[in-house]
Coordinates of C-alpha atoms in Angstrom, one line a residue:
M11 CA 0.0 0.1 -0.1
S12 CA 1.3 3.6 -0.9
T13 CA -1.0 6.1 0.2
F14 CA -3.1 5.7 3.3
T15 CA -6.8 6.6 2.9
P16 CA -8.3 7.7 6.1
R17 CA -11.6 6.5 7.4
P18 CA -14.2 9.1 8.2
P19 CA -14.5 10.7 11.7
Y20 CA -15.5 8.6 14.5
T21 CA -19.2 9.0 15.1
Q22 CA -20.8 9.8 18.3
E23 CA -21.7 6.1 19.0
E24 CA -18.0 5.2 18.2
L25 CA -16.5 7.5 20.5
A26 CA -18.4 6.6 23.3
E27 CA -16.7 3.2 23.0
L28 CA -13.3 4.1 22.1
Y29 CA -13.2 6.8 25.0
P30 CA -15.5 5.0 27.8
A31 CA -17.0 7.3 30.3
N32 CA -15.3 5.7 33.0
L33 CA -11.9 6.8 32.1
Q34 CA -10.3 10.3 31.4
L35 CA -7.8 10.9 28.6
E36 CA -4.6 12.4 30.0
Q37 CA -2.1 12.3 27.4
V38 CA -1.6 11.5 23.7
Q39 CA 1.7 10.9 22.0
I40 CA 1.8 10.7 18.0
L41 CA 4.5 8.7 16.1
A42 CA 3.8 9.6 12.4
R43 CA 5.5 8.7 9.2
H44 CA 6.4 11.6 6.6
G45 CA 4.2 12.1 3.8
E46 CA 4.6 10.8 -0.2
R47 CA 8.1 11.4 -1.3
S48 CA 10.3 10.4 -4.2
P49 CA 12.3 7.3 -4.2
V50 CA 15.2 7.3 -2.1
G51 CA 17.5 6.2 -5.0
P52 CA 17.6 6.0 -8.5
R53 CA 16.0 2.7 -10.0
F54 CA 14.7 1.7 -13.5
G55 CA 16.2 4.6 -15.6
N56 CA 14.7 8.2 -15.4
L57 CA 12.0 8.2 -13.3
G58 CA 11.8 11.9 -12.5
F59 CA 9.2 13.6 -9.7
P60 CA 8.1 17.2 -11.0
T61 CA 6.0 18.0 -7.6
C62 CA 8.4 19.7 -5.6
V63 CA 7.5 23.4 -7.0
I64 CA 5.8 24.7 -4.1
V65 CA 6.2 24.6 0.1
K66 CA 3.5 25.0 2.4
T67 CA 4.4 27.4 5.4
P68 CA 2.3 28.1 8.4
E69 CA 0.8 31.1 6.5
G70 CA -0.1 28.6 3.4
F71 CA 1.4 27.9 0.0
E72 CA 3.9 30.0 -1.5
P73 CA 6.1 29.2 -4.3
I74 CA 10.1 28.5 -3.9
S75 CA 12.2 31.6 -4.1
Y76 CA 14.6 30.0 -6.9
R77 CA 14.3 27.5 -9.7
R78 CA 16.0 24.3 -8.9
R79 CA 17.7 21.8 -11.2
I80 CA 19.5 18.8 -10.2
E81 CA 22.6 17.8 -12.1
T82 CA 23.8 14.2 -12.2
L83 CA 27.0 12.2 -14.1
G84 CA 26.5 11.0 -17.6
P85 CA 28.5 9.1 -20.0
N86 CA 32.3 9.7 -19.5
D87 CA 31.5 11.5 -16.2
A88 CA 29.7 14.5 -18.3
P89 CA 27.5 17.0 -16.2
L90 CA 23.7 15.9 -16.9
I91 CA 20.5 17.9 -16.0
A92 CA 17.9 15.5 -14.5
E93 CA 14.8 15.5 -16.1
G94 CA 11.0 14.8 -15.0
P95 CA 9.1 12.2 -16.9
N96 CA 7.7 14.9 -19.4
G97 CA 11.1 16.4 -19.9
E98 CA 10.6 19.0 -17.0
R99 CA 14.0 20.2 -15.8
D100 CA 13.0 22.7 -13.0
N101 CA 12.1 22.1 -9.6
V102 CA 12.3 18.3 -9.9
C103 CA 12.4 16.5 -6.6
G104 CA 15.4 15.1 -5.2
Y105 CA 15.7 11.4 -4.3
G106 CA 13.8 10.9 -0.9
E107 CA 12.4 14.3 -1.0
L108 CA 9.0 15.2 0.5
T109 CA 6.9 15.9 -2.6
D110 CA 3.9 18.6 -2.6
I111 CA 1.3 15.6 -2.3
G112 CA 3.3 14.3 0.8
R113 CA 2.6 18.0 2.2
D114 CA -1.0 18.1 1.2
T115 CA -1.4 14.8 3.2
T116 CA 0.3 15.3 6.3
Y117 CA -1.3 18.7 6.7
A118 CA -4.5 16.6 6.1
L119 CA -3.4 14.3 9.1
G120 CA -2.9 17.6 11.5
V121 CA -6.8 18.4 10.3
R122 CA -7.8 14.9 11.4
L123 CA -6.1 15.3 14.7
R124 CA -7.5 18.6 15.2
S125 CA -10.9 16.8 14.4
L126 CA -10.8 14.3 17.2
Y127 CA -8.5 15.9 20.0
V128 CA -10.0 19.4 19.7
D129 CA -13.4 19.2 18.3
Q130 CA -14.8 15.9 19.1
L131 CA -12.9 15.2 22.5
D132 CA -12.2 18.7 24.0
F133 CA -9.0 17.4 25.0
M134 CA -6.8 19.9 23.4
P135 CA -7.9 24.0 23.7
D136 CA -9.2 25.5 20.5
I137 CA -6.7 28.1 20.3
L138 CA -2.9 27.3 21.5
E139 CA -1.5 30.1 23.3
N140 CA 1.9 28.7 23.5
Q141 CA 3.6 25.2 23.0
K142 CA 4.4 24.3 26.4
I143 CA 1.6 21.5 26.6
M144 CA 3.2 20.1 23.2
Y145 CA 5.8 18.5 22.5
I146 CA 7.1 18.4 19.0
R147 CA 10.0 16.4 17.5
A148 CA 11.2 14.9 14.2
S149 CA 13.9 13.1 13.0
P150 CA 16.9 14.9 11.1
V151 CA 15.8 13.7 7.9
A152 CA 14.2 16.9 6.0
R153 CA 11.1 14.9 4.6
A154 CA 10.1 13.9 8.6
T155 CA 11.0 17.3 9.5
E156 CA 8.9 19.1 6.9
S157 CA 6.0 16.7 7.1
T158 CA 5.9 17.5 11.1
Q159 CA 5.5 21.2 10.5
Q160 CA 2.4 20.7 8.1
M161 CA 0.9 18.4 10.8
F162 CA 1.5 20.7 13.4
S163 CA -0.2 23.4 10.9
G164 CA -3.2 21.3 10.1
M165 CA -3.9 21.1 13.7
Y166 CA -3.4 24.5 14.8
P167 CA -3.4 26.8 11.8
G168 CA -2.4 30.3 11.9
P169 CA -5.5 31.8 13.3
K170 CA -5.7 29.2 16.3
R171 CA -2.4 29.8 17.8
E172 CA -0.9 32.9 19.1
W173 CA 2.7 32.2 17.6
Q174 CA 3.5 31.7 13.8
R175 CA 6.5 29.3 14.2
P176 CA 6.6 26.1 16.4
V177 CA 9.6 24.8 18.0
I178 CA 10.4 21.1 16.5
V179 CA 12.9 19.4 18.5
T180 CA 15.5 17.4 16.5
R181 CA 18.5 15.5 17.3
G182 CA 22.0 14.9 15.6
F183 CA 22.2 11.5 13.4
A184 CA 24.5 10.1 16.2
D185 CA 21.9 10.5 19.1
E186 CA 18.7 9.8 17.1
T187 CA 16.4 6.8 18.4
L188 CA 13.1 8.0 16.6
F189 CA 13.9 5.6 14.1
P190 CA 16.1 2.3 13.7
N191 CA 19.2 3.9 13.2
D192 CA 21.4 1.3 11.3
G193 CA 23.9 4.0 10.1
I194 CA 24.9 5.0 13.8
C195 CA 24.0 1.7 15.5
K196 CA 26.7 -1.0 14.1
R197 CA 25.4 -4.1 15.6
Y198 CA 21.8 -3.0 14.7
G199 CA 23.1 -2.8 11.1
E200 CA 25.0 -6.1 11.7
L201 CA 21.8 -7.9 12.8
Q202 CA 19.7 -6.5 10.0
R203 CA 22.2 -7.9 7.6
Q204 CA 22.1 -11.1 9.1
Y205 CA 18.5 -11.3 9.1
A206 CA 18.4 -10.3 5.3
K207 CA 21.0 -12.9 4.7
F208 CA 18.8 -15.6 6.9
L209 CA 15.5 -15.0 5.0
K210 CA 17.1 -14.9 1.3
D211 CA 17.0 -18.7 0.8
K212 CA 13.6 -19.1 2.1
W213 CA 12.2 -15.9 0.2
D214 CA 14.1 -16.5 -3.3
K215 CA 12.8 -20.1 -3.3
S216 CA 9.4 -19.4 -2.8
K217 CA 6.3 -19.0 -4.8
E218 CA 6.0 -15.4 -4.0
M219 CA 9.4 -14.9 -5.9
A220 CA 8.6 -17.2 -8.8
L221 CA 5.5 -15.2 -9.4
L222 CA 7.4 -11.9 -9.1
Q223 CA 10.1 -13.5 -11.7
D224 CA 7.2 -14.3 -14.4
R225 CA 5.5 -10.9 -14.0
I226 CA 8.4 -8.5 -13.7
G227 CA 11.5 -10.2 -14.2
K228 CA 11.7 -9.0 -17.6
H229 CA 11.8 -5.4 -16.4
M230 CA 14.8 -6.0 -14.0
P231 CA 18.3 -4.9 -15.0
T232 CA 19.5 -8.2 -14.7
G233 CA 16.6 -10.1 -15.9
K234 CA 16.2 -12.0 -12.5
V235 CA 14.3 -11.0 -9.1
T236 CA 15.7 -11.8 -5.8
L237 CA 15.6 -10.5 -2.4
A238 CA 19.3 -9.2 -2.5
G239 CA 19.2 -8.5 -6.3
H240 CA 19.8 -5.3 -8.1
P241 CA 17.8 -3.3 -7.4
R242 CA 17.3 -5.1 -4.1
L243 CA 13.7 -6.1 -3.6
S244 CA 13.1 -3.7 -0.8
G245 CA 14.3 -0.9 -3.4
V246 CA 11.7 -2.2 -6.0
L247 CA 9.1 -1.5 -3.4
D248 CA 10.1 1.5 -2.3
T249 CA 9.9 2.6 -6.0
V250 CA 6.4 1.0 -6.5
N251 CA 5.0 2.7 -3.5
S252 CA 6.6 6.1 -4.5
S253 CA 5.6 6.1 -8.3
L254 CA 1.9 4.8 -7.4
A255 CA 1.6 7.7 -4.9
H256 CA 1.9 10.3 -7.8
G257 CA 0.2 9.6 -11.1
P258 CA 0.5 7.9 -14.4
A259 CA 3.6 10.1 -15.5
T260 CA 5.8 8.4 -12.9
K261 CA 4.5 4.9 -13.1
L262 CA 6.6 2.0 -14.1
P263 CA 5.2 -0.6 -16.3
S264 CA 1.9 -1.8 -15.6
E265 CA 2.8 -5.5 -14.3
F266 CA 4.5 -3.5 -11.3
Y267 CA 1.2 -2.7 -9.9
E268 CA -0.8 -5.9 -10.2
P269 CA -2.4 -6.7 -7.0
A270 CA -0.4 -10.2 -7.0
V271 CA 2.7 -8.6 -7.5
M272 CA 2.2 -5.7 -4.8
N273 CA 1.3 -8.1 -2.3
A274 CA 4.1 -10.5 -3.0
L275 CA 6.3 -7.5 -2.5
D276 CA 4.7 -6.2 0.3
T277 CA 5.0 -9.7 2.0
I278 CA 8.4 -10.5 1.4
V279 CA 10.0 -7.3 2.0
T280 CA 8.2 -6.5 5.1
N281 CA 9.2 -10.1 6.7
E282 CA 12.8 -9.2 6.0
W283 CA 13.0 -5.8 7.6
F284 CA 10.7 -6.3 10.8
Q285 CA 10.7 -10.1 11.4
G286 CA 13.9 -9.3 13.8
F287 CA 11.9 -7.1 15.8
K288 CA 9.4 -10.1 16.3
D289 CA 11.4 -12.6 17.4
N290 CA 14.9 -11.3 18.8
L291 CA 15.2 -9.3 22.0
E292 CA 18.6 -7.3 20.9
Y293 CA 17.2 -6.5 17.4
R294 CA 14.2 -4.6 19.0
T295 CA 16.4 -3.2 21.8
L296 CA 19.0 -1.5 19.5
G297 CA 16.1 -0.6 16.7
V298 CA 13.3 1.1 18.5
G299 CA 14.1 0.4 22.7
G300 CA 15.2 4.1 23.0
L301 CA 11.9 5.2 21.4
A302 CA 9.8 2.9 23.4
G303 CA 11.5 4.0 26.5
D304 CA 11.0 7.8 25.8
V305 CA 7.3 7.1 25.5
V306 CA 7.1 5.3 28.3
T307 CA 8.9 7.8 30.2
R308 CA 6.6 10.8 29.4
M309 CA 3.6 8.5 30.4
V310 CA 5.1 7.9 33.8
K311 CA 6.1 11.6 34.0
H312 CA 2.9 12.6 33.5
V313 CA 1.6 10.6 36.4
E314 CA 4.3 11.4 38.7
Y315 CA 4.4 15.2 38.2
G316 CA 0.6 15.7 37.3
R317 CA -1.0 17.9 34.8
D318 CA -0.8 21.8 34.3
E319 CA -4.1 23.3 35.6
A320 CA -3.5 26.1 32.5
I321 CA -5.0 23.5 30.2
G322 CA -8.6 24.0 32.0
K323 CA -8.5 20.5 32.7
T324 CA -8.2 18.1 36.0
A325 CA -4.9 18.9 37.6
A326 CA -2.7 17.4 40.3
Q327 CA 0.0 19.1 42.1
G328 CA 2.4 16.8 41.2
V329 CA 4.6 14.6 43.5
K330 CA 7.1 15.5 45.9
G331 CA 10.6 14.6 44.5
Q332 CA 13.8 14.7 46.4
S333 CA 13.9 18.6 45.9
G334 CA 10.3 19.7 46.7
Y335 CA 7.3 19.9 44.1
I336 CA 7.9 19.7 41.0
P337 CA 7.3 23.1 38.9
K338 CA 4.9 23.3 36.0
A339 CA 7.7 24.2 33.6
K340 CA 9.1 20.6 34.1
R341 CA 5.7 18.9 33.9
P342 CA 5.7 16.8 30.9
A343 CA 3.7 18.0 27.5
I344 CA 0.0 16.5 27.0
F345 CA 0.6 16.0 23.4
G346 CA 3.2 14.7 21.4
L347 CA 3.7 15.1 18.2
S348 CA 6.9 13.2 16.7
G349 CA 7.6 12.9 12.7
T350 CA 9.6 9.6 11.8
H351 CA 9.7 7.0 9.4
D352 CA 8.0 3.6 8.4
T353 CA 10.7 1.6 9.8
A354 CA 9.9 3.4 13.2
L355 CA 6.1 2.7 13.1
A356 CA 6.3 -1.1 12.0
G357 CA 9.3 -1.7 14.4
F358 CA 7.7 -0.3 17.6
L359 CA 4.0 -2.1 16.7
A360 CA 6.0 -5.4 15.9
S361 CA 8.3 -5.0 19.4
F362 CA 4.7 -5.0 21.2
G363 CA 3.4 -7.9 19.4
A364 CA 0.7 -5.5 17.5
F365 CA 2.2 -5.6 13.8
D366 CA -0.2 -6.2 11.1
D367 CA 2.7 -7.5 9.1
K368 CA 1.8 -4.8 6.3
W369 CA 4.1 -2.0 5.2
P370 CA 3.0 1.0 6.8
P371 CA 1.7 3.6 4.1
Y372 CA 2.8 7.1 3.8
T373 CA 1.3 9.2 6.5
S374 CA 0.6 6.4 8.7
H375 CA 0.5 7.1 12.4
I376 CA 0.1 5.8 15.8
A377 CA -1.6 7.2 18.6
I378 CA -0.4 6.3 22.0
E379 CA -2.8 7.3 24.6
L380 CA -2.8 7.7 28.3
F381 CA -6.2 7.2 30.2
K382 CA -6.7 7.4 34.0
V383 CA -9.8 5.6 35.7
K384 CA -11.7 8.9 36.7
E385 CA -11.4 8.0 40.9
T386 CA -7.8 7.5 40.7
Y387 CA -6.6 10.8 41.4
L388 CA -8.4 11.1 44.7
E389 CA -7.6 7.5 45.7
S390 CA -3.8 8.2 45.1
I391 CA -4.0 11.3 47.3
A392 CA -5.4 9.2 50.1
K393 CA -2.7 6.6 50.0
S394 CA 0.2 8.8 49.5
W395 CA 0.1 12.2 51.4
W396 CA 2.0 11.2 54.2
K397 CA 4.6 10.7 52.2
S398 CA 4.8 14.4 51.2
F399 CA 4.8 15.3 54.6
P400 CA 8.2 17.1 55.3
S401 CA 8.7 15.4 58.7
F402 CA 8.5 12.0 57.2
P403 CA 10.9 11.3 54.8
D404 CA 10.3 8.0 52.6
I405 CA 13.6 6.2 53.2
S406 CA 12.4 3.3 51.3
R407 CA 12.2 5.4 48.1
T408 CA 13.5 3.6 44.7
Q409 CA 16.8 5.0 43.8
L410 CA 16.2 7.3 40.8
P411 CA 18.9 8.4 38.5
H412 CA 16.7 10.0 35.6
N413 CA 15.5 13.3 37.1
D414 CA 13.5 11.9 40.0
S415 CA 11.1 9.7 37.8
I416 CA 10.7 5.7 37.7
G417 CA 10.2 6.1 33.8
R418 CA 13.6 4.7 32.9
V419 CA 14.0 2.5 35.9
Q420 CA 13.7 -1.2 35.3
S421 CA 10.2 -2.2 36.6
S422 CA 12.0 -5.0 38.7
Q423 CA 13.9 -2.8 40.6
I424 CA 11.2 -0.2 41.7
N425 CA 9.7 -0.9 45.0
D426 CA 6.2 -1.4 45.4
A427 CA 5.1 2.0 46.4
D428 CA 6.7 4.0 43.9
M429 CA 5.2 1.2 41.4
S430 CA 1.8 1.8 42.9
R431 CA 1.7 5.3 41.4
L432 CA 0.7 3.8 38.1
D433 CA -2.4 1.8 39.4
G434 CA -5.5 2.7 37.5
Y435 CA -3.8 4.1 34.5
Y436 CA -4.1 2.7 31.2
V437 CA -2.5 2.8 27.7
R438 CA -4.0 2.3 24.5
I439 CA -2.6 2.0 21.2
R440 CA -4.3 3.0 17.8
Y441 CA -2.6 2.6 14.3
N442 CA -4.2 4.3 11.5
D443 CA -7.5 4.8 13.7
V444 CA -7.8 1.0 14.4
P445 CA -7.1 0.3 18.3
V446 CA -4.1 -2.8 18.4
T447 CA -3.8 -5.0 21.3
V448 CA -0.3 -5.5 22.7
A449 CA 0.2 -9.1 22.9
G450 CA 1.1 -9.5 26.9
C451 CA -1.7 -7.5 27.9
R452 CA -4.4 -10.1 26.9
K453 CA -3.4 -12.0 30.0
P454 CA -5.8 -11.5 32.8
G455 CA -5.4 -8.6 35.0
K456 CA -3.1 -6.9 32.4
H457 CA -5.9 -4.9 30.8
L458 CA -9.1 -3.2 31.5
D459 CA -11.8 -5.2 32.4
G460 CA -13.9 -5.9 29.0
D461 CA -11.5 -4.4 26.7
E462 CA -7.8 -6.0 26.0
T463 CA -7.0 -2.8 24.0
F464 CA -6.6 -1.0 26.8
C465 CA -3.5 -2.1 28.8
T466 CA -2.4 -1.5 32.2
L467 CA 0.3 1.3 32.5
K468 CA 2.4 -1.1 34.8
E469 CA 2.1 -3.8 32.1
F470 CA 2.9 -1.8 29.3
K471 CA 6.2 -0.3 30.9
R472 CA 7.3 -3.9 32.1
I473 CA 6.9 -4.9 28.4
S474 CA 8.8 -2.1 27.0
D475 CA 11.3 -2.3 29.9
K476 CA 12.2 -5.9 28.6
F477 CA 14.0 -3.9 25.3
T478 CA 14.8 -0.4 26.8
P479 CA 18.3 -0.2 26.5
K480 CA 20.2 1.1 29.5
D481 CA 22.8 2.8 27.7
W482 CA 22.0 2.6 23.8
K483 CA 25.6 3.5 22.3
T484 CA 27.1 1.1 24.4
A485 CA 24.9 -1.6 23.5
C486 CA 25.1 -0.6 19.7
A487 CA 29.0 -1.1 20.1
A488 CA 28.7 -4.9 22.0
N489 CA 28.4 -8.6 20.2
E490 CA 30.1 -7.7 17.1
G491 CA 30.3 -11.0 15.2
V492 CA 27.8 -12.6 17.3
K493 CA 25.3 -14.6 15.4
G494 CA 21.8 -12.9 15.9
T495 CA 19.5 -15.8 14.0
G496 CA 18.7 -19.2 14.1
K497 CA 18.2 -19.3 17.6
A498 CA 15.1 -20.1 19.4
P499 CA 12.8 -17.0 18.9
E500 CA 12.2 -14.2 21.9
I501 CA 8.8 -13.4 21.1
A502 CA 7.9 -10.0 21.6
G503 CA 5.0 -8.1 23.2
F504 CA 5.7 -9.9 26.8
S505 CA 7.2 -9.0 30.1
D506 CA 7.9 -12.5 31.0
A507 CA 8.9 -14.1 27.6

């Protein structure tokens, strides 16, 4: 699948079922794939994308301020101007660049988020006075950052916010864990190659590959279709999906878009890239463990520190840390918006045992929603008020190296009193507007009575803890040369697997 087709807005009946009256929505974190883009590399000749003429800004569309041409190397290393499918030379998209269609679809995602969380649920304010209640982040890849800007602009267009330019947080590639970072994490890259080699024989001899050879083999530069061929099968899928999103002028021969061909491509490539997340603990730890740890930490800090009264919703004063009450400025945002990539979404879902084994379309998104049983706040005050009394220090307190929070502390190392703070809180994942179930949360006592998609925050944290690295960079440098395939599967999505 290339472009995601969103469903209509939830009906009132669907909202009542999805957001039960006995639960209060406390925090939302969105992980979104960027919008439609050009292929990430040259394949099948001169396939151009003349759709990068305009850029969407917070004020709307405006032409770029210069005419861009892309130069390549031709025969005998002679400079050659790249052309689009109809001979266009100006403003042709570069490889992997967000196209204008991609800007449109990510802006539309922001509009849908506003419809749900502002208009229907009244969770976020109609007019955003400042960005303190939002955490906006993107990978350092330009198409992700640009898509994030569009999503935010769709959710809060100019008239609905009291300033124009949002703060988008990015990291350098050396510190980036918002997607599986095989370029920096050498051990993850090694595991990825091991899995590709391990699965090569399985798929090269499969009926699916035989079908591909029959239908598209004649169009391959070598005449042969294999998992690790030239181009790689993942590259074929990338070009098919990119071209399918941008109209007839960019398309490959018709055989590439036959349903059976596209299904075979998706099945093989998805398995090659994401099987490791499903059955190898080290693979998911290095690939998305840092991302999962960040997501869980923000939820746990929200429980610990309370919610800002300025939002106009129910608020808590917060817990007393080692240096007094946590000031409002340090309280976590209630809405996170992160622009990332297909590998992050699929890896995240697979690591929680909730992946549908289909390559995520452009502008796909995951919503991680934190809920509280409505009586929990009052009950927690009754149970823990004495801990905040200055004459009675809590000498049994868990050792907390991360800003006085248990967010990144392994659940097995947290005492019962601190762990009990998470009682009455639930986590629900919606993928492209459909709730999914975390594998280990199906067990009795691990979910909200009557609905397995609402996982207890305690169990969600325990599952995440299993693959959250203590030191990602150190783990990325370990186990070089150790075989990661061919062993008993370490099934994803369970805390005690």
